[in-house]
GROMACS .gro file of C-alpha atoms in nm:
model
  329
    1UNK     CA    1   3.309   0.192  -1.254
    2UNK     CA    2   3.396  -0.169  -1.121
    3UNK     CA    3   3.169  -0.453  -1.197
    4UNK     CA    4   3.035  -0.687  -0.909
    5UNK     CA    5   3.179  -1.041  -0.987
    6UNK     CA    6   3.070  -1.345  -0.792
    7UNK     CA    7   3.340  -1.395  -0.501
    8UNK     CA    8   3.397  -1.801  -0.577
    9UNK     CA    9   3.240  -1.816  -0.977
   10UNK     CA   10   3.207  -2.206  -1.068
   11UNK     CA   11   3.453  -2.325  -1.308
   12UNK     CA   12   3.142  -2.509  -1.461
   13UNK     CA   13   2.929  -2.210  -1.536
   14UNK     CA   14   2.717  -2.276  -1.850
   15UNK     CA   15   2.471  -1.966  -1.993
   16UNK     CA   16   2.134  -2.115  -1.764
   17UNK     CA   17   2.381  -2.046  -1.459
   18UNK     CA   18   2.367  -1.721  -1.387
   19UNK     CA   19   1.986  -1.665  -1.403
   20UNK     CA   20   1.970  -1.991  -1.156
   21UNK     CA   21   2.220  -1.821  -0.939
   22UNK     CA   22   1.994  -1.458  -0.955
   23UNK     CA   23   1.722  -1.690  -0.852
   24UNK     CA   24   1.845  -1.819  -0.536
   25UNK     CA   25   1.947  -1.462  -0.463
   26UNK     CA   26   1.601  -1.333  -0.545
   27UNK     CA   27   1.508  -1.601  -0.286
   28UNK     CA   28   1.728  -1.484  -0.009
   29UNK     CA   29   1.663  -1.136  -0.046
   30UNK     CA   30   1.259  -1.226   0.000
   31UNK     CA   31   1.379  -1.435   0.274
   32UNK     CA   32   1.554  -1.161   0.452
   33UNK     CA   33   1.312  -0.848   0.401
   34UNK     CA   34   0.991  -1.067   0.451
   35UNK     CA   35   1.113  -1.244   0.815
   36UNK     CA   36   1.437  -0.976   0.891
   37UNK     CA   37   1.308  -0.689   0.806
   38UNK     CA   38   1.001  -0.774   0.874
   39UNK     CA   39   0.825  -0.623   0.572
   40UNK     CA   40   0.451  -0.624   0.501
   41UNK     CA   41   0.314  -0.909   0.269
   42UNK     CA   42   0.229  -0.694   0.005
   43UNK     CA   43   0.537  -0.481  -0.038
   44UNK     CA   44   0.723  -0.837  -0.014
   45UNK     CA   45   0.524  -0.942  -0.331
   46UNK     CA   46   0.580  -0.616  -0.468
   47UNK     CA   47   0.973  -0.665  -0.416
   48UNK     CA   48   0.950  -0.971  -0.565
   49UNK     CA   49   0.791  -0.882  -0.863
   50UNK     CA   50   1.026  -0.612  -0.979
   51UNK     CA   51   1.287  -0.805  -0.932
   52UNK     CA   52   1.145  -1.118  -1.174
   53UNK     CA   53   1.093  -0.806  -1.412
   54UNK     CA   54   1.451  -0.794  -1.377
   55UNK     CA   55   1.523  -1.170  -1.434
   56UNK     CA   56   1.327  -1.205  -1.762
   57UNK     CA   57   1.536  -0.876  -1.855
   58UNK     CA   58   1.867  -1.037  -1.813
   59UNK     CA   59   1.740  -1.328  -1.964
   60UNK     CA   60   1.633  -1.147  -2.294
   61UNK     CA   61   1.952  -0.934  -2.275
   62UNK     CA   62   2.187  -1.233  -2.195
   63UNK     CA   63   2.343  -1.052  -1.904
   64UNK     CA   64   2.486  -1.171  -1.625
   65UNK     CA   65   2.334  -1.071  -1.291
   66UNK     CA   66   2.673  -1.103  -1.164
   67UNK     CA   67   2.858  -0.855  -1.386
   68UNK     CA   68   2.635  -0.574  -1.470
   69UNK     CA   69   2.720  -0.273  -1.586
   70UNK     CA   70   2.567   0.117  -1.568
   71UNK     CA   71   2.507   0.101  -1.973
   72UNK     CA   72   2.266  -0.260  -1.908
   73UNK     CA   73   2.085  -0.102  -1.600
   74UNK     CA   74   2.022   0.230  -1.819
   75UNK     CA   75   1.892   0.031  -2.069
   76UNK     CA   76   1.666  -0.153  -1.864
   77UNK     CA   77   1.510   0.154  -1.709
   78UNK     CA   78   1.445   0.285  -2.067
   79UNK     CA   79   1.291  -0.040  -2.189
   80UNK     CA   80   1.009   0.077  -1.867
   81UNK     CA   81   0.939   0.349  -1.946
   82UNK     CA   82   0.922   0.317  -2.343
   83UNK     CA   83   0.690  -0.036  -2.268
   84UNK     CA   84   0.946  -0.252  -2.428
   85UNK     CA   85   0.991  -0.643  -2.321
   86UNK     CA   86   1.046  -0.709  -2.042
   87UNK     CA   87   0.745  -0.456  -1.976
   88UNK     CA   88   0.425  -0.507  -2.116
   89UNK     CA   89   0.388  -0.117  -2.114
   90UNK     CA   90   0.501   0.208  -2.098
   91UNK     CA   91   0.591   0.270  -1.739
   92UNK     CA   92   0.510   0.539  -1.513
   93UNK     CA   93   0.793   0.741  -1.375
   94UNK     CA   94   0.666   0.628  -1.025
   95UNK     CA   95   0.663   0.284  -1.125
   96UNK     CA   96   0.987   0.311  -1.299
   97UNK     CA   97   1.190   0.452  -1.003
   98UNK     CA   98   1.009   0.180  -0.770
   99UNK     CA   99   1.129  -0.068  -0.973
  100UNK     CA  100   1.545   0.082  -0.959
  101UNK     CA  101   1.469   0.111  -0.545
  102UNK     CA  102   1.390  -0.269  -0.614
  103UNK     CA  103   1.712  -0.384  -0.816
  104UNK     CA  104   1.966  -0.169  -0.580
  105UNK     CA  105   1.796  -0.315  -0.275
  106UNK     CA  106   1.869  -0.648  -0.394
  107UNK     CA  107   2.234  -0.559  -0.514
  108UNK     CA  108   2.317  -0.365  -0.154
  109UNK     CA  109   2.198  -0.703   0.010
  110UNK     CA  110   2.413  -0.905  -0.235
  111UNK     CA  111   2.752  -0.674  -0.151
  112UNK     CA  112   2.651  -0.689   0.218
  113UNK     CA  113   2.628  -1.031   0.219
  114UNK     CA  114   2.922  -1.120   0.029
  115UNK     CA  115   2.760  -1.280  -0.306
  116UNK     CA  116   2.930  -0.965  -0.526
  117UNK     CA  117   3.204  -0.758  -0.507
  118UNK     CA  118   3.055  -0.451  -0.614
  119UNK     CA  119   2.732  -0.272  -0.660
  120UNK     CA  120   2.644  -0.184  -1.043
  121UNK     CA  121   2.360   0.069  -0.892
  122UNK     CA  122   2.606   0.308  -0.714
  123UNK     CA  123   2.611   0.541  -0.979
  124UNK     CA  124   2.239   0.559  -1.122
  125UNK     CA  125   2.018   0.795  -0.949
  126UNK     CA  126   1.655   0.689  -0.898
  127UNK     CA  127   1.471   0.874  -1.171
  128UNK     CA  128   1.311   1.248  -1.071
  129UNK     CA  129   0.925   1.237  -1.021
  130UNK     CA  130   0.666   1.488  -0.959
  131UNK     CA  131   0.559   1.500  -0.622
  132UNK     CA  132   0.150   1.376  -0.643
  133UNK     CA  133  -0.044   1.520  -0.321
  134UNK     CA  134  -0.292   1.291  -0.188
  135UNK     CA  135  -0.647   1.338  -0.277
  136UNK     CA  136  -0.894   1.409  -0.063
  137UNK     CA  137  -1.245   1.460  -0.058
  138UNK     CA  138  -1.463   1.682   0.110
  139UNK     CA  139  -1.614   1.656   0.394
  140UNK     CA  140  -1.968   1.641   0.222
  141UNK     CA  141  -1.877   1.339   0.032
  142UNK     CA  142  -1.753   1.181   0.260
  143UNK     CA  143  -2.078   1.187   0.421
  144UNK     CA  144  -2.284   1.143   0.115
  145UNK     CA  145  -2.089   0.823   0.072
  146UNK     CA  146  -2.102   0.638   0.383
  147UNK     CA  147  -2.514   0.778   0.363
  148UNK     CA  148  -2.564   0.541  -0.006
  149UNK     CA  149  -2.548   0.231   0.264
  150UNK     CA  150  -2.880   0.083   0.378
  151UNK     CA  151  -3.042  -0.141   0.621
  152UNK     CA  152  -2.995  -0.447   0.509
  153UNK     CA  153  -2.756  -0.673   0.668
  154UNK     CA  154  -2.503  -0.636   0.408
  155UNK     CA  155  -2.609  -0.236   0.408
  156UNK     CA  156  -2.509  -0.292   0.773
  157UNK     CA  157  -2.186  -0.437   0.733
  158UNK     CA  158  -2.053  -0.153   0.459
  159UNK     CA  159  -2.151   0.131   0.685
  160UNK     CA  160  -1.920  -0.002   0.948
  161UNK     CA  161  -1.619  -0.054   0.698
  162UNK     CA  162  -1.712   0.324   0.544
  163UNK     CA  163  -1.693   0.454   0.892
  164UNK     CA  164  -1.422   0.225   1.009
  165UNK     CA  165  -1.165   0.350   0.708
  166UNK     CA  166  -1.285   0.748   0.749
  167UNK     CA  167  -1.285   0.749   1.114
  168UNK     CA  168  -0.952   0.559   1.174
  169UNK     CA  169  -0.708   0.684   0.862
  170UNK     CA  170  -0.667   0.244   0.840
  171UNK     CA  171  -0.528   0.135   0.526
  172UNK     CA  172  -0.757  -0.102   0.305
  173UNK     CA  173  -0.545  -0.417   0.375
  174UNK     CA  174  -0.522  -0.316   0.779
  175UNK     CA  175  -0.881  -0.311   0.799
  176UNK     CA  176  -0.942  -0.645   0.597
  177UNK     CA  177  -0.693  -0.786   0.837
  178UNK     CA  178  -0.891  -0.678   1.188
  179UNK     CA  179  -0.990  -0.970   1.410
  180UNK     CA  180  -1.282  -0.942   1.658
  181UNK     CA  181  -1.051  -0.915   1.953
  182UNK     CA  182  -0.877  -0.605   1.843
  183UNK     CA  183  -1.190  -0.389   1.853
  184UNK     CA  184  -1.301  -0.245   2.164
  185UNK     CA  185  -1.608  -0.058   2.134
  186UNK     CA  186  -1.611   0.019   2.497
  187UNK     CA  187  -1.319   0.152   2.553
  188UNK     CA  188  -1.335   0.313   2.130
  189UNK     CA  189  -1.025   0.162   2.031
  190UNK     CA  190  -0.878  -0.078   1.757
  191UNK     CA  191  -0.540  -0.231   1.777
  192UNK     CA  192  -0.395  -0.269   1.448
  193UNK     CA  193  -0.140  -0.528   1.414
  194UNK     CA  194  -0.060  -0.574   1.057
  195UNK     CA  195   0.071  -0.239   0.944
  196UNK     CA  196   0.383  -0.181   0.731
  197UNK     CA  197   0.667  -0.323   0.872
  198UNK     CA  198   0.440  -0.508   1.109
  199UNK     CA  199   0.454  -0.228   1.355
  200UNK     CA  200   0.120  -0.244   1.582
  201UNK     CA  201  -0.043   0.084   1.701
  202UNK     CA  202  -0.374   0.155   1.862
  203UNK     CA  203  -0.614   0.445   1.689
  204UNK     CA  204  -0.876   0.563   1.863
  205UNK     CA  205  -1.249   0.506   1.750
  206UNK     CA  206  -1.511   0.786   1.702
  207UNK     CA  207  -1.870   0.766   1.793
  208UNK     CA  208  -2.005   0.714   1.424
  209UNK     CA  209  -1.791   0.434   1.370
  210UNK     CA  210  -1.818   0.276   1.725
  211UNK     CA  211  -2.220   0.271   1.659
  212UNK     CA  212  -2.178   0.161   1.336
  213UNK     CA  213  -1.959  -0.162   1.388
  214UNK     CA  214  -2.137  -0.263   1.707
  215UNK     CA  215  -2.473  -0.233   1.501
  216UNK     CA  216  -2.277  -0.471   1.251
  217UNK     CA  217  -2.164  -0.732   1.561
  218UNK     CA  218  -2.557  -0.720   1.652
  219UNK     CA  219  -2.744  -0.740   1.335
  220UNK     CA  220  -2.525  -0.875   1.031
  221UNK     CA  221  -2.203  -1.066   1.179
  222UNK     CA  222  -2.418  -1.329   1.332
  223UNK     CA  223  -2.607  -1.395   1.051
  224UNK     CA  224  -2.299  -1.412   0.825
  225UNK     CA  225  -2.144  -1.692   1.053
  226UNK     CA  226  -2.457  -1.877   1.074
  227UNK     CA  227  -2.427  -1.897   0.694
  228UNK     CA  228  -2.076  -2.023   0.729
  229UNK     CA  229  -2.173  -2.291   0.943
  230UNK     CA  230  -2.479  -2.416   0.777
  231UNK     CA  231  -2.272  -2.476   0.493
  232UNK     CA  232  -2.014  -2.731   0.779
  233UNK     CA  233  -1.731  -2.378   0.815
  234UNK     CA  234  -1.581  -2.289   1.095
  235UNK     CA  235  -1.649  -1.935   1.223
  236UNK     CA  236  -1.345  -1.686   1.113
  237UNK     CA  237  -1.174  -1.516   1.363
  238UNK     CA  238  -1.188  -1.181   1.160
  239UNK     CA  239  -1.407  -0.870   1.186
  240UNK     CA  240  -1.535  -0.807   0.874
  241UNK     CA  241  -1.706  -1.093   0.644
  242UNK     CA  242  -1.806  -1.198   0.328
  243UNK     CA  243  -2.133  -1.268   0.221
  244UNK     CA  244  -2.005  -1.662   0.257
  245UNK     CA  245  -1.939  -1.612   0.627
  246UNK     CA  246  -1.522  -1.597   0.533
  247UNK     CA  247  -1.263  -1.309   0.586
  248UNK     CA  248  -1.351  -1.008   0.374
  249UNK     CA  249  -1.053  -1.012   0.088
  250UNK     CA  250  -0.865  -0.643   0.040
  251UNK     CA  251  -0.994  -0.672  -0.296
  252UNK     CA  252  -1.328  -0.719  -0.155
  253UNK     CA  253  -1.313  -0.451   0.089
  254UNK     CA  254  -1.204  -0.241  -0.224
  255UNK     CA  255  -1.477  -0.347  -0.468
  256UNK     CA  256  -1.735  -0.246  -0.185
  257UNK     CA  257  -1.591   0.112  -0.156
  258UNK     CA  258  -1.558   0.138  -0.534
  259UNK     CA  259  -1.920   0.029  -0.570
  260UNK     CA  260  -2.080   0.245  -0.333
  261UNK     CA  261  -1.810   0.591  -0.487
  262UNK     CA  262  -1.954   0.484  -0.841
  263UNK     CA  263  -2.360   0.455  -0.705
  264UNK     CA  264  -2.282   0.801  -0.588
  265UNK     CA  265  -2.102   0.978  -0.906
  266UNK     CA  266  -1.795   0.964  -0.712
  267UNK     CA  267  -1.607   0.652  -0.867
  268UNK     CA  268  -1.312   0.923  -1.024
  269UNK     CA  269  -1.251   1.077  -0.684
  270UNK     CA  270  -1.249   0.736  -0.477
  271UNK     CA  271  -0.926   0.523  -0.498
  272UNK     CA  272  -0.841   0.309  -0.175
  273UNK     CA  273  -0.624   0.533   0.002
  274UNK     CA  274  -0.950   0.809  -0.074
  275UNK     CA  275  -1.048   0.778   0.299
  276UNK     CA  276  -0.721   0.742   0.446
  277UNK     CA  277  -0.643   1.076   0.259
  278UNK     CA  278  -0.925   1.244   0.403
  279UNK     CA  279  -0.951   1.136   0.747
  280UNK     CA  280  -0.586   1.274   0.747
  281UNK     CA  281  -0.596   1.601   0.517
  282UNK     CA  282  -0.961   1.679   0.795
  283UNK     CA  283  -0.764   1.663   1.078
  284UNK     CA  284  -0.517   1.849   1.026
  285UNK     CA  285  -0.781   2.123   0.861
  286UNK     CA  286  -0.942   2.125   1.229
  287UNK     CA  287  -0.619   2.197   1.390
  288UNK     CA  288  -0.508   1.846   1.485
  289UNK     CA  289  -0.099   1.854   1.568
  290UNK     CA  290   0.093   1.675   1.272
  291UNK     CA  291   0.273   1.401   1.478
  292UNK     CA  292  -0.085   1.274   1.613
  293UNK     CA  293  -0.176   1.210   1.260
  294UNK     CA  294   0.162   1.074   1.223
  295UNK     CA  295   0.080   0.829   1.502
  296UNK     CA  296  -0.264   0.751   1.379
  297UNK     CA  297  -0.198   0.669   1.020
  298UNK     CA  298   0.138   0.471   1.150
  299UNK     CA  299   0.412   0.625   0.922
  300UNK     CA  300   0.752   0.522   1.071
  301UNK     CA  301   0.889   0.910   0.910
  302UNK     CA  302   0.692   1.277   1.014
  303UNK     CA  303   0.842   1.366   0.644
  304UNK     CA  304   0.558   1.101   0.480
  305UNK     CA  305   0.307   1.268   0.696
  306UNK     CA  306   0.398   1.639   0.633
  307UNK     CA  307   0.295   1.577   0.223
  308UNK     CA  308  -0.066   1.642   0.419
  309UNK     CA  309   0.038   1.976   0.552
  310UNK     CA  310   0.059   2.054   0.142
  311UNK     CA  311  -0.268   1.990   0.074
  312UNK     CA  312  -0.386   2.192   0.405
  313UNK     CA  313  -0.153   2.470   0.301
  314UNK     CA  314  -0.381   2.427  -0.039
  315UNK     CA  315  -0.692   2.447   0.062
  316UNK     CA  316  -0.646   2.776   0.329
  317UNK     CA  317  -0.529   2.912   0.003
  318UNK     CA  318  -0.785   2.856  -0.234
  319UNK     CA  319  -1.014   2.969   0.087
  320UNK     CA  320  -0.817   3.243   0.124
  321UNK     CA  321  -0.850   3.317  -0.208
  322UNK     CA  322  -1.263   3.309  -0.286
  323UNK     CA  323  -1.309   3.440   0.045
  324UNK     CA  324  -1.083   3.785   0.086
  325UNK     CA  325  -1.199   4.088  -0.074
  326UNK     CA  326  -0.896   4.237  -0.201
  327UNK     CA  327  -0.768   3.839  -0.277
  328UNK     CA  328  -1.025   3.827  -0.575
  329UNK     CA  329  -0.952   3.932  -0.993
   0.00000   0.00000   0.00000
């Protein structure tokens, strides 16, 4: 298998070198998926990440990012998943693959763009993994869930983010990123303008969650920008707020959801795709046609959507089942 040498190598290259050259290319790479591609900011950071993984690994190995071969990339993957440095711990098979889709994304981009002459990933596969369905819950706990919230203002506020995530399939980080003006309560509609890729869509907005976030404008929001003001802020722009009077964090909007799923016995079921799961696995139980759920949940590919249609195909089975008489032992 050919090696990928640097086009124009420096005469002058000394050991440090290399990793300062991998550096700048980390940089460009970021550069081009983040304002190019047009990536989201988390799966930017998440790019960037495995590939520092991969610096401090040629940096303990002493290879050169330039001239890597199938033997050093093997033995990087195996250093994941046995939780040798540059890992802190045994990898997961997921993680372990993301982190190969990582290193031969950077090394197409360097070929592409000239900076190698050859890509050292063309021959590894990305490692097998078992397909994990999403989880849902039922319908019951969903409700039970969203019912733990009280009156309060703050009681207020996490009933409309409960409802909000359930009745809209949003992702976490989309709903943490919601300003004022993309919710329209009269016409039940959200425009969501910061999902992956930084494709916009508009979901529609059901009447639980429409009378739950306008009770939230009336009651709580208000008071929560008073707050922010009293203390010389500037009213935020966003939706949802923290107790300061500031946008609500991802991690905050997480750590709500998390506290409420573990108040209710639920905290081993609840992760923060939970709702997203089961406002998609519900619809399509009730019939709904796959590429409207495709739509609402904004996958760019039907195929990420139709891993739903498994866990349908599930549950009618395990219905099917406890339910027929000649199905039973």
């Amino acid at each position: 298998m050919p090696k990928p040498t640097v086009l124009s190598p420096s005469p002058s290259t000394t050991s440090s070198e290399p990793l300062r050259r991998l550096d700048g290319w980390i940089d460009e790479f970021i550069s081009y998926i983040r304002f190019e591609k047009g990536l989201a900011d988390n799966t930017v950071m998440a790019y960037r990440r495995d590939l520092l993984t991969w610096r401090e690994f040629c940096a303990r190995s002493r290879a050169n990012p330039a001239d890597i071969s199938a033997t050093q990339l093997t033995s990087f993957l195996e250093s994941l998943r046995a939780g040798r440095p540059p890992a802190s711990r045994a990898m997961s098979p997921s993680s372990v693959a993301r982190m190969m889709v990582s290193v031969r994304a950077l090394y197409r981009f360097l070929l592409r763009e000239g900076r190698v002459s050859a890509d050292p990933t063309v021959t590894l596969g990305v490692p097998k993994q078992p397909r994990s369905l999403p989880k849902a819950i039922p319908i019951e706990d969903v409700e039970r869930l969203i019912d733990l919230t009280d009156d309060s203002p703050l009681g207020r506020r996490d009933r409309a983010i409960l409802e909000v995530l359930y009745g809209t399939g949003l992702r976490i980080s989309e709903l943490a990123a919601l300003d004022l003006d993309d919710v329209d309560l009269d016409e039940g509609s959200i425009r969501v303008r910061s999902g992956k890729g930084n494709k916009a869509r508009v979901v529609p907005v059901g009447r639980a969650a429409r009378k739950a976030v306008g009770d939230y404008l009336t009651i709580t929001r208000s008071e929560l920008v008073k707050k922010r003001r009293s203390r010389g802020g500037t009213a935020d722009a966003a939706l949802f707020l923290n107790f300061r009077g500031a946008r609500l964090s991802r991690q905050g909007c997480w750590k709500i959801l998390k506290t409420y799923a573990r108040s209710g016995g639920m905290e081993s079921k609840v992760s923060p795709h939970t709702l997203r799961h089961s406002f998609a696995t519900h619809m399509l139980d009730a019939g709904a046609d796959i590429r409207v759920v495709q739509e609402l949940l904004g996958h760019a590919s039907l195929a990420t959507t139709q891993v739903y249609t498994l866990v349908s195909d599930q549950r009618l089975r395990e219905v099917y089942l406890t339910s027929h008489p000649r199905a039973k032992d």
